Every structure is written in C-alpha cells, then in structure tokens.
Amino acid sequence: MKLKTGPGYLILLLLVPLLFLYAFNLPVVQEADDPQELIVKGAENNPFSEENETCLRCHGEQKYELTDPVTGMVVRRPMSGSYYIDRDVFYQSVHWSFACLDCHLADYGEYPHALSLRFEPPYNCLDCHGYDETYARYKFEDIETEHLKSAHYTQTNGEFSCWNCHNPHSYQVLAREGKDIFEVVRNSNNMCLVCHGDPFKFGLVSDIEPTEIISTHNWLPNQRLHFKAVRCIDCHTEINDSLLVSHNMRPAEEAVKGCVSCHSSNSILMGTLYKYEAKESRREYGFVNSAIIRNNSYVIGANRSKLMNYGSLLIFGLTLGAVLVHTFFRIRFSKKHHNE
Amino acid sequence: MSEKYYFYPRWIRVWHTLNAILCLMLIVSGISLQYSDTDAPVINFQAAIGIHNFAGVALTFNYMIFFVGNLLTENGRNYLMRRKGLRDRLWKQLRYYAYGFFRGEKAPFPVGKERKFNPLQQISYVIVMYAAIPLLFLTGWALLFPEFILKKFLGFSGIFLSAQLHIAMGFLVSVFLVIHLYVSTMGRTPLSNFRSMIDGWQEAH
Ligand code: HEM
C-alpha cells in the first residue's frame, strides 16, 4: 500500500477526542434505585394454585378429559384456543395471586358449565381498582374516562372493553416497570396486533375486515426498526399529561405522521414512550433527551450531545474567526504592498 | 509569466466536482436532520432523509474513483507523507500562512512538478480523504442497515455510537470545507485555484 506512514496513527489521533467524549458521557453502573417491594410471582406463591387446578386441568391443557357418568367411558376433547390458559403466563400476570373463582362464579366448578353462567357480565377493572388508594398512581378512573372517548369504544358501540386489550389471564405491567424499552414496545404492540393481525379476533368486536397493518404503514421508512422502537399508541393516542399511558385512541386520520414529532429535541416520545424514564432518570449524560440513550435507542434529531453542540459551535466560530482575521490582514497588507 | 503545470487530470476534476456537490448536499441535509425542529425546519425531515441517503450512497461510489485513481496513477504519490521532520514542515507552513504571507515572503514549499500540495494541505487532505470520509460512509452505511451493527458496545447501543462517530466526522469535514475553500483563495489570485480545478492547469505561486 502507498500510505505507509500516514493514516494509521492519524486515525488513532482522531479517535482520541472521541474516546474522551464517550468517557465523559459513560454511564456509571446503575444501582437498582427503585425501592419497589420484592414480589415474587409464580404458582408456588399463590395459595390458590392447587384449587385452580380444578379449572386448569381442563383450561390449562390442550386436551381435556370427559368421563361418561353412566358408562365410565373417557374421551379426550380439544380445548379451543381462546379458552386455553397458559399456567406460566397466568402466574406471572398482574393477577397472578388470584383464584379463578375470584373473578368467575363458583358454579363454573361443574362441567358442563350452566347456561345461566354465560349471562353473567364480567367484572370491570374499576369494580376492583376504582377509587382505591393502593392503585391511585395508575389513575384507573382517568384511564376509563379516556377510554370512553376513544375510537375503539365509540366505533364499536361500546362493545370494546378494557379486557379486549388487557387479557385477563396474561397482562403484565410494562412501561412502569422500567423494563428494557424494546421489550416494552414488543409486548405493548402485541396487545394490538393479536387483534388487528387476526381477522377472527377482530371479528369478535367488529363487522368490518381489519386492514393490513404493514401495508397501511408503508409510508414509514425503516418500518421494521420503527415498529421495534416505538409503540402503536405513541402515534395513535392523544397525549394526556396526567397519565403514564394515554388511552384515548384517536381515529386514524389524527395519528402522528410528521417525522419531526419524534425526530426533534422536543420529541413527543419524551411524553409517551420515554415518559417513565424521563421522570425517573436522575442522571443526565449531557445529552438532550438522555432517557432515549439510556434505553439503547438513538432517534435522529432528538439526541444531541450538549457538549458536542457547544464544542462544535466553538470550533466553527474559531475557524470562521480565523478566516475573517486572515482576510482582514490580507486586504490591509495587499494595499500596503501596492502603495510601496 | 510563471510556469504552468497540468495538476488536475480530467478524472480528478470529475471526481472532485461530484465530491464537492455531494458533500455540500450531505452537509446541508445532515445539519437539517441533526437539528431538526418542529418549528423551524431547514428542510422537510423526510426530504432530508431522502437527500442524505442518496448523496451518501453516491459519495461512496464516487470515493472509489478517488481511491482507485490514486492507487493506479502517479497522483497517489502526493498523499504520501514522510514522518521525519513533519512537525517542522507543518510549523513552517503555518508560520507562512500566519505571518510570512502578509510580508510578501516566498512560500516555503512552492508547488511544482515534484510537489502539488504544501505540508498543511497534504496532511489535511490525507486526514479527510483517508480517515474522515471513509469513516463517514462506513458509519453511514451501518446506520442505513442497522441490523448489522453490534447491538451493544461499552454499554451503549451500536447505533448510538455509530451515529456519534458519524456526526463527529461530518463536523470535521464541514470545518475542513471552510478552511479548504478559504485556503483555495490564496493562490496567485483569489480565483486562480478554482479556475485550475476547472481546466486542470495551475500556475506556480
Ligand atoms: C468537503 C468536500 C471537499 C473535499 C473532501 C475536497 C477535497 C479536495 C482534495 C483532496 C483536493 C486535492 C485533489 C488532488 O489534486 O488530488 C482538492 C483540491 C481543490 N478543491 Fe476541494 N474538496 C471539497 C470541496 C471543494 C469545494 C466545494 C470547492 C469549491 C467550490 C473546492 C475547491 C478546490 C480547489 C480550488 C482545489 C485545488 C486547490 C488545491 O490544490 O488545494 N473543493 N479538494
């Protein structure tokens, strides 16, 4: 190669100031700073788990056994997918500590289940959580107000309930737990896609056909990356400052479409996806919207290093200044030479 | 009338013209992306992404002209630096720019058949063309296809680090451009160097 002496050490030279910059912004290892009481979930800690087996021996299996009371004959019948409950998932959900019969009438203990049971309306979230000090921080009442205004509720004549998104047997708190942002995004988006991506489930609440999510969002470049990094609700709900998770789903026309809504220093993401982090993060890394960086994302336009911002302004100013001073002397001295 | 040299063969002029246009497009759209603002957009974000992606890809291919051209022709010799006495030579040239130039002193490293760039030109061209620009398009391609980037490095996301490196190098090239343009006006007359980039011929000064 021709460049025997040059580039090698020059590149190193260039990297030194960069390393310096990074060192400046390097996060100190984060000690667990949330004093959240340690709840260990799981079947073994649920006092009702044995009792629940009276239901799960059927609802927790792909096939359930039926015995003919007269002949004693046993058959194995498939449990329909929508009635199937995964034990592992249930015992990790928010209602992991429950007995099935806390929410379902005791008469379900018998099979075939009585006809009258089917007419019992299920509990609402508010029946248990409404106006309860323990859950005040979630603001269930405000969430319900928002939900009642949402396109889901109004466009389905009120058939759309909280349970349609919050699966009673699997929902886990996501954003508030400060989990990995990509996991939060994936699980939140799954809450929508299980229905918008499944004509059968969609058909349970609507008579129209669901549209293809991928193709209706083709205008978004790097769609795969975006769907991994932002939630559907970040674009589709109206921001509510008092709620961690806005619940007012707007009609599609009102969705966020402008890139700069997110890709700018006053990114809406700080009020939506990164709201929890933005509130909690006590360390600044010298970056605008540093909560995004904490989460291993990088949003063009929304993440600027303040140090680099001021540094670059300074260097640029000095360069222009030097050019101006030099020009000034050039003009002065060239006049002088001419006069001589 | 001083001597004339044919400094810039056609391939260099073609490469350089494209390079200059693409770099300007990249700098303007890049600044617009980095400082994108809901209230005062320099260029519409989506358009800026389009311009930046196009110009970046084109610049990479254009760079190949420069790289291969310098491998195959004599022109590459101008980019070889001797380390010995480098600091002295740089200092001499700097002193000339800052002082001797005004006094009407003779240039310490006059251009001629043997030497096309003075030491300061040489080092800045080498840094920009063999470090900054390659790093720029490498990190740029990485951001275009982020699925190939290291997920995590030093506790940061690979995308984030690539972006920082990309921005830092972009800034370096922008500063270079200002100086480059200015120093180019220090030929025999303020415009003569620009003329040589068009017709290829340069007069000694
Ligand atoms: C950031 C983009 C640019 C880069 C990386 C760049 C780089 C270079 C390089 C490497 C050379 C030496 C070419 C050779 O002979 O091997 C050169 C020469 C030159 N460039 Fe540029 N250039 C850029 C933009 C511009 C622009 C925008 C202009 C003017 C509109 C310009 C004007 C000139 C002139 C007049 C010369 C000849 C003077 C000299 O030998 O120093 N350049 N440039």
mmCIF file of N, CA and C in Angstrom, chain A residues 1-7 9-11 14-15 18-19 21-22 25-27 219 221-222 224-225 257 259-261 263-266 285 287 293 296-298 300-305 308-309 311-313 315-316 319-320 322-323 325-330 333 337, chain B residues 33-39 45-46 49 67 70-73 76-77 79-83 86 97-98 101-104 123 126-127 130-132 135 143-144 146 152 154-157 159-161 163-165 167-169 171-172 174-175 178-179 182 185-186 190:
data_model
loop_
_atom_site.group_PDB
_atom_site.id
_atom_site.type_symbol
_atom_site.label_atom_id
_atom_site.label_comp_id
_atom_site.label_asym_id
_atom_site.label_seq_id
_atom_site.Cartn_x
_atom_site.Cartn_y
_atom_site.Cartn_z
ATOM 1 N N MET A 1 0.834 -1.213 0.000
ATOM 2 C CA MET A 1 0.000 0.000 0.000
ATOM 3 C C MET A 1 0.860 1.252 0.000
ATOM 4 N N LYS A 2 0.257 2.307 -0.451
ATOM 5 C CA LYS A 2 1.052 3.511 -0.630
ATOM 6 C C LYS A 2 1.211 4.318 0.656
ATOM 7 N N LEU A 3 0.185 4.299 1.465
ATOM 8 C CA LEU A 3 0.201 5.220 2.595
ATOM 9 C C LEU A 3 0.890 4.582 3.780
ATOM 10 N N LYS A 4 2.200 4.468 3.689
ATOM 11 C CA LYS A 4 2.908 3.708 4.706
ATOM 12 C C LYS A 4 2.929 4.433 6.042
ATOM 13 N N THR A 5 3.157 5.710 5.992
ATOM 14 C CA THR A 5 3.355 6.402 7.257
ATOM 15 C C THR A 5 2.110 7.127 7.743
ATOM 16 N N GLY A 6 1.308 7.579 6.834
ATOM 17 C CA GLY A 6 0.239 8.495 7.200
ATOM 18 C C GLY A 6 -0.884 7.948 8.050
ATOM 19 N N PRO A 7 -1.907 7.432 7.424
ATOM 20 C CA PRO A 7 -3.219 7.256 8.046
ATOM 21 C C PRO A 7 -3.252 6.500 9.361
ATOM 22 N N TYR A 9 -1.582 6.187 12.230
ATOM 23 C CA TYR A 9 -1.598 6.878 13.517
ATOM 24 C C TYR A 9 -2.498 8.104 13.495
ATOM 25 N N LEU A 10 -2.785 8.578 12.270
ATOM 26 C CA LEU A 10 -3.692 9.720 12.179
ATOM 27 C C LEU A 10 -5.081 9.332 12.638
ATOM 28 N N ILE A 11 -5.497 8.120 12.233
ATOM 29 C CA ILE A 11 -6.824 7.665 12.644
ATOM 30 C C ILE A 11 -6.874 7.578 14.164
ATOM 31 N N LEU A 14 -7.388 10.840 15.635
ATOM 32 C CA LEU A 14 -8.765 11.305 15.528
ATOM 33 C C LEU A 14 -9.645 10.668 16.588
ATOM 34 N N LEU A 15 -9.307 9.412 16.942
ATOM 35 C CA LEU A 15 -10.182 8.691 17.862
ATOM 36 C C LEU A 15 -10.019 9.185 19.296
ATOM 37 N N LEU A 18 -12.624 11.530 20.472
ATOM 38 C CA LEU A 18 -13.897 10.817 20.528
ATOM 39 C C LEU A 18 -14.009 9.997 21.810
ATOM 40 N N LEU A 19 -12.925 9.267 22.097
ATOM 41 C CA LEU A 19 -12.934 8.454 23.314
ATOM 42 C C LEU A 19 -13.163 9.348 24.517
ATOM 43 N N LEU A 21 -14.807 12.097 24.556
ATOM 44 C CA LEU A 21 -16.226 12.438 24.593
ATOM 45 C C LEU A 21 -17.044 11.317 25.216
ATOM 46 N N TYR A 22 -16.751 10.095 24.785
ATOM 47 C CA TYR A 22 -17.510 8.974 25.317
ATOM 48 C C TYR A 22 -17.270 8.817 26.808
ATOM 49 N N ASN A 25 -19.351 10.821 28.845
ATOM 50 C CA ASN A 25 -20.766 10.517 28.897
ATOM 51 C C ASN A 25 -21.044 9.095 29.357
ATOM 52 N N LEU A 26 -20.000 8.370 29.706
ATOM 53 C CA LEU A 26 -20.187 6.978 30.064
ATOM 54 C C LEU A 26 -21.074 6.844 31.302
ATOM 55 N N PRO A 27 -22.072 6.002 31.222
ATOM 56 C CA PRO A 27 -22.948 5.866 32.380
ATOM 57 C C PRO A 27 -22.228 5.145 33.512
ATOM 58 N N TRP A 219 -45.703 4.090 4.410
ATOM 59 C CA TRP A 219 -45.111 5.422 4.300
ATOM 60 C C TRP A 219 -43.983 5.629 5.303
ATOM 61 N N PRO A 221 -40.538 4.920 6.691
ATOM 62 C CA PRO A 221 -39.316 4.243 6.269
ATOM 63 C C PRO A 221 -38.756 3.400 7.421
ATOM 64 N N ASN A 222 -37.931 2.429 7.113
ATOM 65 C CA ASN A 222 -37.371 1.525 8.136
ATOM 66 C C ASN A 222 -38.495 1.007 9.033
ATOM 67 N N ARG A 224 -39.638 -1.794 9.943
ATOM 68 C CA ARG A 224 -39.355 -2.829 10.948
ATOM 69 C C ARG A 224 -38.670 -2.250 12.163
ATOM 70 N N LEU A 225 -37.704 -1.364 11.909
ATOM 71 C CA LEU A 225 -36.990 -0.736 13.014
ATOM 72 C C LEU A 225 -37.950 0.138 13.827
ATOM 73 N N LYS A 257 -48.046 11.670 12.023
ATOM 74 C CA LYS A 257 -47.437 11.289 10.752
ATOM 75 C C LYS A 257 -46.142 12.053 10.494
ATOM 76 N N CYS A 259 -42.538 13.361 10.788
ATOM 77 C CA CYS A 259 -41.333 12.763 11.343
ATOM 78 C C CYS A 259 -40.793 13.578 12.517
ATOM 79 N N VAL A 260 -40.841 14.914 12.395
ATOM 80 C CA VAL A 260 -40.224 15.739 13.432
ATOM 81 C C VAL A 260 -40.964 15.670 14.762
ATOM 82 N N SER A 261 -42.190 15.136 14.741
ATOM 83 C CA SER A 261 -42.866 14.954 16.027
ATOM 84 C C SER A 261 -41.983 14.135 16.953
ATOM 85 N N HIS A 263 -38.574 13.070 15.754
ATOM 86 C CA HIS A 263 -37.183 13.363 15.438
ATOM 87 C C HIS A 263 -36.864 14.831 15.648
ATOM 88 N N SER A 264 -36.929 15.285 16.874
ATOM 89 C CA SER A 264 -36.554 16.659 17.175
ATOM 90 C C SER A 264 -36.308 16.745 18.665
ATOM 91 N N SER A 265 -35.724 17.849 19.099
ATOM 92 C CA SER A 265 -35.360 17.912 20.511
ATOM 93 C C SER A 265 -36.601 17.959 21.399
ATOM 94 N N ASN A 266 -37.721 18.462 20.867
ATOM 95 C CA ASN A 266 -38.939 18.388 21.676
ATOM 96 C C ASN A 266 -39.810 17.221 21.219
ATOM 97 N N TYR A 285 -26.693 12.617 30.997
ATOM 98 C CA TYR A 285 -25.423 12.279 30.375
ATOM 99 C C TYR A 285 -24.927 13.420 29.500
ATOM 100 N N PHE A 287 -26.775 14.779 27.356
ATOM 101 C CA PHE A 287 -27.473 14.681 26.090
ATOM 102 C C PHE A 287 -28.884 15.226 26.244
ATOM 103 N N ILE A 293 -31.268 7.518 25.186
ATOM 104 C CA ILE A 293 -29.991 6.833 25.088
ATOM 105 C C ILE A 293 -29.849 5.768 26.157
ATOM 106 N N ASN A 296 -30.837 2.503 24.954
ATOM 107 C CA ASN A 296 -30.178 1.917 23.803
ATOM 108 C C ASN A 296 -30.862 2.221 22.495
ATOM 109 N N SER A 297 -31.535 3.335 22.449
ATOM 110 C CA SER A 297 -32.083 3.771 21.174
ATOM 111 C C SER A 297 -31.338 5.022 20.764
ATOM 112 N N TYR A 298 -31.501 5.375 19.509
ATOM 113 C CA TYR A 298 -30.960 6.628 19.053
ATOM 114 C C TYR A 298 -31.957 7.193 18.075
ATOM 115 N N ILE A 300 -32.701 10.074 15.526
ATOM 116 C CA ILE A 300 -32.106 11.193 14.785
ATOM 117 C C ILE A 300 -32.819 12.476 15.157
ATOM 118 N N GLY A 301 -32.067 13.494 15.482
ATOM 119 C CA GLY A 301 -32.683 14.792 15.736
ATOM 120 C C GLY A 301 -33.103 14.994 17.173
ATOM 121 N N ALA A 302 -33.361 13.894 17.884
ATOM 122 C CA ALA A 302 -33.835 14.057 19.255
ATOM 123 C C ALA A 302 -32.712 13.877 20.262
ATOM 124 N N ASN A 303 -31.603 13.332 19.824
ATOM 125 C CA ASN A 303 -30.489 13.118 20.735
ATOM 126 C C ASN A 303 -29.307 13.966 20.311
ATOM 127 N N ARG A 304 -29.057 15.013 21.059
ATOM 128 C CA ARG A 304 -27.879 15.802 20.752
ATOM 129 C C ARG A 304 -27.049 15.891 21.997
ATOM 130 N N SER A 305 -25.766 15.702 21.827
ATOM 131 C CA SER A 305 -24.892 15.872 22.961
ATOM 132 C C SER A 305 -24.695 17.362 23.161
ATOM 133 N N MET A 308 -21.076 18.224 22.678
ATOM 134 C CA MET A 308 -20.692 18.283 21.270
ATOM 135 C C MET A 308 -21.315 19.499 20.598
ATOM 136 N N ASN A 309 -22.520 19.855 21.007
ATOM 137 C CA ASN A 309 -23.178 21.028 20.432
ATOM 138 C C ASN A 309 -22.360 22.289 20.674
ATOM 139 N N GLY A 311 -19.273 22.471 21.815
ATOM 140 C CA GLY A 311 -17.921 22.281 21.290
ATOM 141 C C GLY A 311 -17.871 22.615 19.813
ATOM 142 N N SER A 312 -18.850 22.105 19.067
ATOM 143 C CA SER A 312 -18.797 22.311 17.627
ATOM 144 C C SER A 312 -19.058 23.769 17.274
ATOM 145 N N LEU A 313 -19.954 24.398 18.026
ATOM 146 C CA LEU A 313 -20.182 25.825 17.780
ATOM 147 C C LEU A 313 -18.896 26.618 17.990
ATOM 148 N N ILE A 315 -15.718 25.534 17.909
ATOM 149 C CA ILE A 315 -14.703 25.267 16.889
ATOM 150 C C ILE A 315 -15.063 25.975 15.579
ATOM 151 N N PHE A 316 -16.344 25.895 15.235
ATOM 152 C CA PHE A 316 -16.775 26.536 13.999
ATOM 153 C C PHE A 316 -16.566 28.052 14.075
ATOM 154 N N THR A 319 -12.927 28.864 13.707
ATOM 155 C CA THR A 319 -12.489 28.708 12.318
ATOM 156 C C THR A 319 -12.895 29.922 11.493
ATOM 157 N N LEU A 320 -14.183 30.282 11.598
ATOM 158 C CA LEU A 320 -14.657 31.434 10.835
ATOM 159 C C LEU A 320 -13.920 32.690 11.256
ATOM 160 N N ALA A 322 -10.876 32.930 12.442
ATOM 161 C CA ALA A 322 -9.530 32.908 11.883
ATOM 162 C C ALA A 322 -9.574 33.331 10.416
ATOM 163 N N VAL A 323 -10.569 32.815 9.687
ATOM 164 C CA VAL A 323 -10.686 33.159 8.269
ATOM 165 C C VAL A 323 -10.911 34.667 8.111
ATOM 166 N N VAL A 325 -10.163 37.153 10.256
ATOM 167 C CA VAL A 325 -8.968 37.911 10.628
ATOM 168 C C VAL A 325 -7.947 37.854 9.499
ATOM 169 N N HIS A 326 -7.771 36.640 8.953
ATOM 170 C CA HIS A 326 -6.800 36.460 7.882
ATOM 171 C C HIS A 326 -7.182 37.311 6.669
ATOM 172 N N THR A 327 -8.465 37.299 6.324
ATOM 173 C CA THR A 327 -8.921 38.100 5.184
ATOM 174 C C THR A 327 -8.629 39.580 5.424
ATOM 175 N N PHE A 328 -8.925 40.006 6.644
ATOM 176 C CA PHE A 328 -8.688 41.401 7.003
ATOM 177 C C PHE A 328 -7.235 41.788 6.758
ATOM 178 N N PHE A 329 -6.324 40.980 7.279
ATOM 179 C CA PHE A 329 -4.906 41.305 7.105
ATOM 180 C C PHE A 329 -4.496 41.226 5.648
ATOM 181 N N ARG A 330 -5.084 40.279 4.933
ATOM 182 C CA ARG A 330 -4.746 40.153 3.517
ATOM 183 C C ARG A 330 -5.068 41.443 2.780
ATOM 184 N N PHE A 333 -2.684 44.330 4.026
ATOM 185 C CA PHE A 333 -1.299 44.247 3.584
ATOM 186 C C PHE A 333 -1.182 44.337 2.074
ATOM 187 N N HIS A 337 1.343 46.791 0.173
ATOM 188 C CA HIS A 337 2.310 46.414 -0.854
ATOM 189 C C HIS A 337 2.129 47.246 -2.109
ATOM 190 N N LEU B 33 -31.045 17.352 9.576
ATOM 191 C CA LEU B 33 -31.517 16.195 10.349
ATOM 192 C C LEU B 33 -31.114 16.315 11.808
ATOM 193 N N GLN B 34 -29.853 16.649 12.021
ATOM 194 C CA GLN B 34 -29.337 16.697 13.382
ATOM 195 C C GLN B 34 -30.053 17.759 14.204
ATOM 196 N N TYR B 35 -30.363 18.895 13.569
ATOM 197 C CA TYR B 35 -31.023 19.960 14.311
ATOM 198 C C TYR B 35 -32.476 20.098 13.901
ATOM 199 N N SER B 36 -33.080 18.985 13.522
ATOM 200 C CA SER B 36 -34.467 19.047 13.063
ATOM 201 C C SER B 36 -35.328 19.629 14.171
ATOM 202 N N ASP B 37 -36.261 20.409 13.776
ATOM 203 C CA ASP B 37 -37.034 21.158 14.745
ATOM 204 C C ASP B 37 -38.459 21.257 14.242
ATOM 205 N N THR B 38 -39.413 21.135 15.164
ATOM 206 C CA THR B 38 -40.805 21.197 14.736
ATOM 207 C C THR B 38 -41.166 22.592 14.232
ATOM 208 N N ASP B 39 -40.517 23.619 14.778
ATOM 209 C CA ASP B 39 -40.918 24.980 14.427
ATOM 210 C C ASP B 39 -40.152 25.538 13.239
ATOM 211 N N PHE B 45 -38.077 16.964 6.989
ATOM 212 C CA PHE B 45 -37.317 15.829 7.506
ATOM 213 C C PHE B 45 -37.248 14.666 6.526
ATOM 214 N N GLN B 46 -38.417 14.339 5.983
ATOM 215 C CA GLN B 46 -38.465 13.175 5.082
ATOM 216 C C GLN B 46 -37.630 13.435 3.834
ATOM 217 N N ILE B 49 -33.979 13.126 4.731
ATOM 218 C CA ILE B 49 -33.558 11.723 4.799
ATOM 219 C C ILE B 49 -33.275 11.208 3.389
ATOM 220 N N PHE B 67 -10.084 6.630 -4.778
ATOM 221 C CA PHE B 67 -9.220 5.631 -4.158
ATOM 222 C C PHE B 67 -8.466 4.836 -5.220
ATOM 223 N N ASN B 70 -6.000 6.974 -7.279
ATOM 224 C CA ASN B 70 -4.738 7.249 -6.600
ATOM 225 C C ASN B 70 -3.861 6.010 -6.465
ATOM 226 N N LEU B 71 -4.474 4.823 -6.497
ATOM 227 C CA LEU B 71 -3.661 3.603 -6.478
ATOM 228 C C LEU B 71 -2.986 3.407 -7.828
ATOM 229 N N LEU B 72 -3.709 3.726 -8.898
ATOM 230 C CA LEU B 72 -3.241 3.386 -10.235
ATOM 231 C C LEU B 72 -2.377 4.458 -10.871
ATOM 232 N N THR B 73 -2.562 5.720 -10.450
ATOM 233 C CA THR B 73 -1.806 6.777 -11.127
ATOM 234 C C THR B 73 -0.773 7.389 -10.189
ATOM 235 N N GLY B 76 -1.323 9.459 -6.584
ATOM 236 C CA GLY B 76 -1.307 8.934 -5.229
ATOM 237 C C GLY B 76 -0.069 9.336 -4.461
ATOM 238 N N ARG B 77 1.017 9.591 -5.196
ATOM 239 C CA ARG B 77 2.269 9.976 -4.530
ATOM 240 C C ARG B 77 2.098 11.221 -3.671
ATOM 241 N N TYR B 79 -0.056 11.954 -1.751
ATOM 242 C CA TYR B 79 -0.682 11.696 -0.459
ATOM 243 C C TYR B 79 0.234 10.917 0.480
ATOM 244 N N LEU B 80 1.485 10.700 0.052
ATOM 245 C CA LEU B 80 2.439 10.017 0.925
ATOM 246 C C LEU B 80 3.170 11.060 1.747
ATOM 247 N N MET B 81 3.185 10.815 3.046
ATOM 248 C CA MET B 81 3.862 11.793 3.898
ATOM 249 C C MET B 81 5.086 11.156 4.530
ATOM 250 N N ARG B 82 6.133 11.927 4.603
ATOM 251 C CA ARG B 82 7.283 11.459 5.365
ATOM 252 C C ARG B 82 7.102 11.936 6.790
ATOM 253 N N ARG B 83 7.313 11.013 7.736
ATOM 254 C CA ARG B 83 7.081 11.413 9.107
ATOM 255 C C ARG B 83 8.223 12.290 9.620
ATOM 256 N N LEU B 86 8.219 16.142 10.024
ATOM 257 C CA LEU B 86 6.862 16.566 9.687
ATOM 258 C C LEU B 86 6.453 17.800 10.483
ATOM 259 N N TYR B 97 1.570 30.992 6.537
ATOM 260 C CA TYR B 97 0.178 31.424 6.392
ATOM 261 C C TYR B 97 -0.141 32.567 7.349
ATOM 262 N N ALA B 98 0.409 32.467 8.587
ATOM 263 C CA ALA B 98 0.013 33.415 9.627
ATOM 264 C C ALA B 98 0.841 34.702 9.581
ATOM 265 N N PHE B 101 3.257 35.232 4.744
ATOM 266 C CA PHE B 101 2.367 35.529 3.627
ATOM 267 C C PHE B 101 2.082 37.018 3.497
ATOM 268 N N PHE B 102 1.833 37.646 4.633
ATOM 269 C CA PHE B 102 1.499 39.071 4.606
ATOM 270 C C PHE B 102 2.715 39.922 4.277
ATOM 271 N N ARG B 103 3.889 39.381 4.689
ATOM 272 C CA ARG B 103 5.111 40.147 4.449
ATOM 273 C C ARG B 103 5.597 40.006 3.022
ATOM 274 N N GLY B 104 4.879 39.220 2.241
ATOM 275 C CA GLY B 104 5.303 39.007 0.874
ATOM 276 C C GLY B 104 6.479 38.052 0.759
ATOM 277 N N ILE B 123 -1.467 17.164 4.804
ATOM 278 C CA ILE B 123 -1.951 16.443 5.984
ATOM 279 C C ILE B 123 -3.475 16.541 6.089
ATOM 280 N N VAL B 126 -5.007 14.187 3.560
ATOM 281 C CA VAL B 126 -4.877 12.778 3.963
ATOM 282 C C VAL B 126 -5.873 12.448 5.066
ATOM 283 N N ILE B 127 -5.948 13.322 6.076
ATOM 284 C CA ILE B 127 -6.880 13.036 7.172
ATOM 285 C C ILE B 127 -8.304 12.943 6.642
ATOM 286 N N TYR B 130 -8.542 9.911 3.743
ATOM 287 C CA TYR B 130 -8.255 8.526 4.121
ATOM 288 C C TYR B 130 -8.733 8.169 5.521
ATOM 289 N N ALA B 131 -9.292 9.103 6.248
ATOM 290 C CA ALA B 131 -9.841 8.751 7.563
ATOM 291 C C ALA B 131 -11.283 9.227 7.692
ATOM 292 N N ALA B 132 -11.490 10.538 7.578
ATOM 293 C CA ALA B 132 -12.816 11.080 7.884
ATOM 294 C C ALA B 132 -13.880 10.579 6.900
ATOM 295 N N LEU B 135 -14.580 6.803 7.266
ATOM 296 C CA LEU B 135 -15.339 6.562 8.493
ATOM 297 C C LEU B 135 -16.774 7.034 8.326
ATOM 298 N N LEU B 143 -25.684 2.811 9.548
ATOM 299 C CA LEU B 143 -26.961 3.351 10.017
ATOM 300 C C LEU B 143 -28.086 3.067 9.027
ATOM 301 N N LEU B 144 -27.693 2.872 7.780
ATOM 302 C CA LEU B 144 -28.704 2.548 6.775
ATOM 303 C C LEU B 144 -29.192 1.106 6.965
ATOM 304 N N PRO B 146 -29.107 -0.946 10.059
ATOM 305 C CA PRO B 146 -28.724 -1.065 11.474
ATOM 306 C C PRO B 146 -28.753 -2.500 11.980
ATOM 307 N N LYS B 152 -24.530 -3.908 21.248
ATOM 308 C CA LYS B 152 -24.071 -3.110 22.385
ATOM 309 C C LYS B 152 -22.559 -3.039 22.425
ATOM 310 N N LEU B 154 -19.577 -1.085 25.052
ATOM 311 C CA LEU B 154 -19.322 -0.208 26.199
ATOM 312 C C LEU B 154 -20.615 0.269 26.843
ATOM 313 N N GLY B 155 -21.639 -0.571 26.803
ATOM 314 C CA GLY B 155 -22.881 -0.209 27.455
ATOM 315 C C GLY B 155 -23.769 0.712 26.634
ATOM 316 N N PHE B 156 -23.304 1.088 25.463
ATOM 317 C CA PHE B 156 -24.149 1.913 24.593
ATOM 318 C C PHE B 156 -24.633 1.082 23.427
ATOM 319 N N SER B 157 -25.711 1.515 22.807
ATOM 320 C CA SER B 157 -26.154 0.798 21.635
ATOM 321 C C SER B 157 -25.208 1.103 20.486
ATOM 322 N N ILE B 159 -25.927 1.488 17.441
ATOM 323 C CA ILE B 159 -26.497 2.531 16.590
ATOM 324 C C ILE B 159 -26.106 3.898 17.120
ATOM 325 N N PHE B 160 -26.214 4.044 18.427
ATOM 326 C CA PHE B 160 -25.902 5.326 19.042
ATOM 327 C C PHE B 160 -24.432 5.700 18.805
ATOM 328 N N LEU B 161 -23.534 4.731 19.034
ATOM 329 C CA LEU B 161 -22.112 5.015 18.861
ATOM 330 C C LEU B 161 -21.799 5.339 17.402
ATOM 331 N N ALA B 163 -23.749 6.605 15.274
ATOM 332 C CA ALA B 163 -24.282 7.925 14.966
ATOM 333 C C ALA B 163 -23.355 9.013 15.491
ATOM 334 N N GLN B 164 -22.829 8.825 16.695
ATOM 335 C CA GLN B 164 -21.933 9.847 17.251
ATOM 336 C C GLN B 164 -20.676 9.983 16.406
ATOM 337 N N LEU B 165 -20.120 8.835 15.997
ATOM 338 C CA LEU B 165 -18.919 8.859 15.176
ATOM 339 C C LEU B 165 -19.232 9.553 13.851
ATOM 340 N N ILE B 167 -21.550 11.758 13.224
ATOM 341 C CA ILE B 167 -21.739 13.199 13.416
ATOM 342 C C ILE B 167 -20.397 13.897 13.604
ATOM 343 N N ALA B 168 -19.525 13.288 14.415
ATOM 344 C CA ALA B 168 -18.233 13.909 14.685
ATOM 345 C C ALA B 168 -17.436 14.059 13.385
ATOM 346 N N MET B 169 -17.422 13.011 12.567
ATOM 347 C CA MET B 169 -16.675 13.078 11.312
ATOM 348 C C MET B 169 -17.310 14.074 10.349
ATOM 349 N N PHE B 171 -18.863 16.706 11.129
ATOM 350 C CA PHE B 171 -18.474 18.027 11.601
ATOM 351 C C PHE B 171 -17.052 18.349 11.156
ATOM 352 N N LEU B 172 -16.158 17.359 11.307
ATOM 353 C CA LEU B 172 -14.767 17.568 10.919
ATOM 354 C C LEU B 172 -14.674 17.959 9.447
ATOM 355 N N SER B 174 -16.978 19.337 7.674
ATOM 356 C CA SER B 174 -17.545 20.677 7.477
ATOM 357 C C SER B 174 -16.502 21.752 7.795
ATOM 358 N N VAL B 175 -15.777 21.558 8.894
ATOM 359 C CA VAL B 175 -14.738 22.528 9.248
ATOM 360 C C VAL B 175 -13.655 22.538 8.172
ATOM 361 N N VAL B 178 -14.621 24.653 5.164
ATOM 362 C CA VAL B 178 -14.465 26.099 5.325
ATOM 363 C C VAL B 178 -13.016 26.499 5.084
ATOM 364 N N ILE B 179 -12.107 25.759 5.750
ATOM 365 C CA ILE B 179 -10.690 26.092 5.612
ATOM 366 C C ILE B 179 -10.221 25.851 4.177
ATOM 367 N N TYR B 182 -11.297 28.532 1.889
ATOM 368 C CA TYR B 182 -10.563 29.763 2.119
ATOM 369 C C TYR B 182 -9.138 29.663 1.597
ATOM 370 N N THR B 185 -8.461 30.188 -1.909
ATOM 371 C CA THR B 185 -8.436 31.547 -2.471
ATOM 372 C C THR B 185 -7.054 32.178 -2.333
ATOM 373 N N MET B 186 -6.104 31.439 -1.765
ATOM 374 C CA MET B 186 -4.768 32.009 -1.547
ATOM 375 C C MET B 186 -3.795 31.630 -2.668
ATOM 376 N N PRO B 190 -7.170 35.323 -6.070
ATOM 377 C CA PRO B 190 -8.173 34.612 -5.276
ATOM 378 C C PRO B 190 -8.928 33.549 -6.077
#
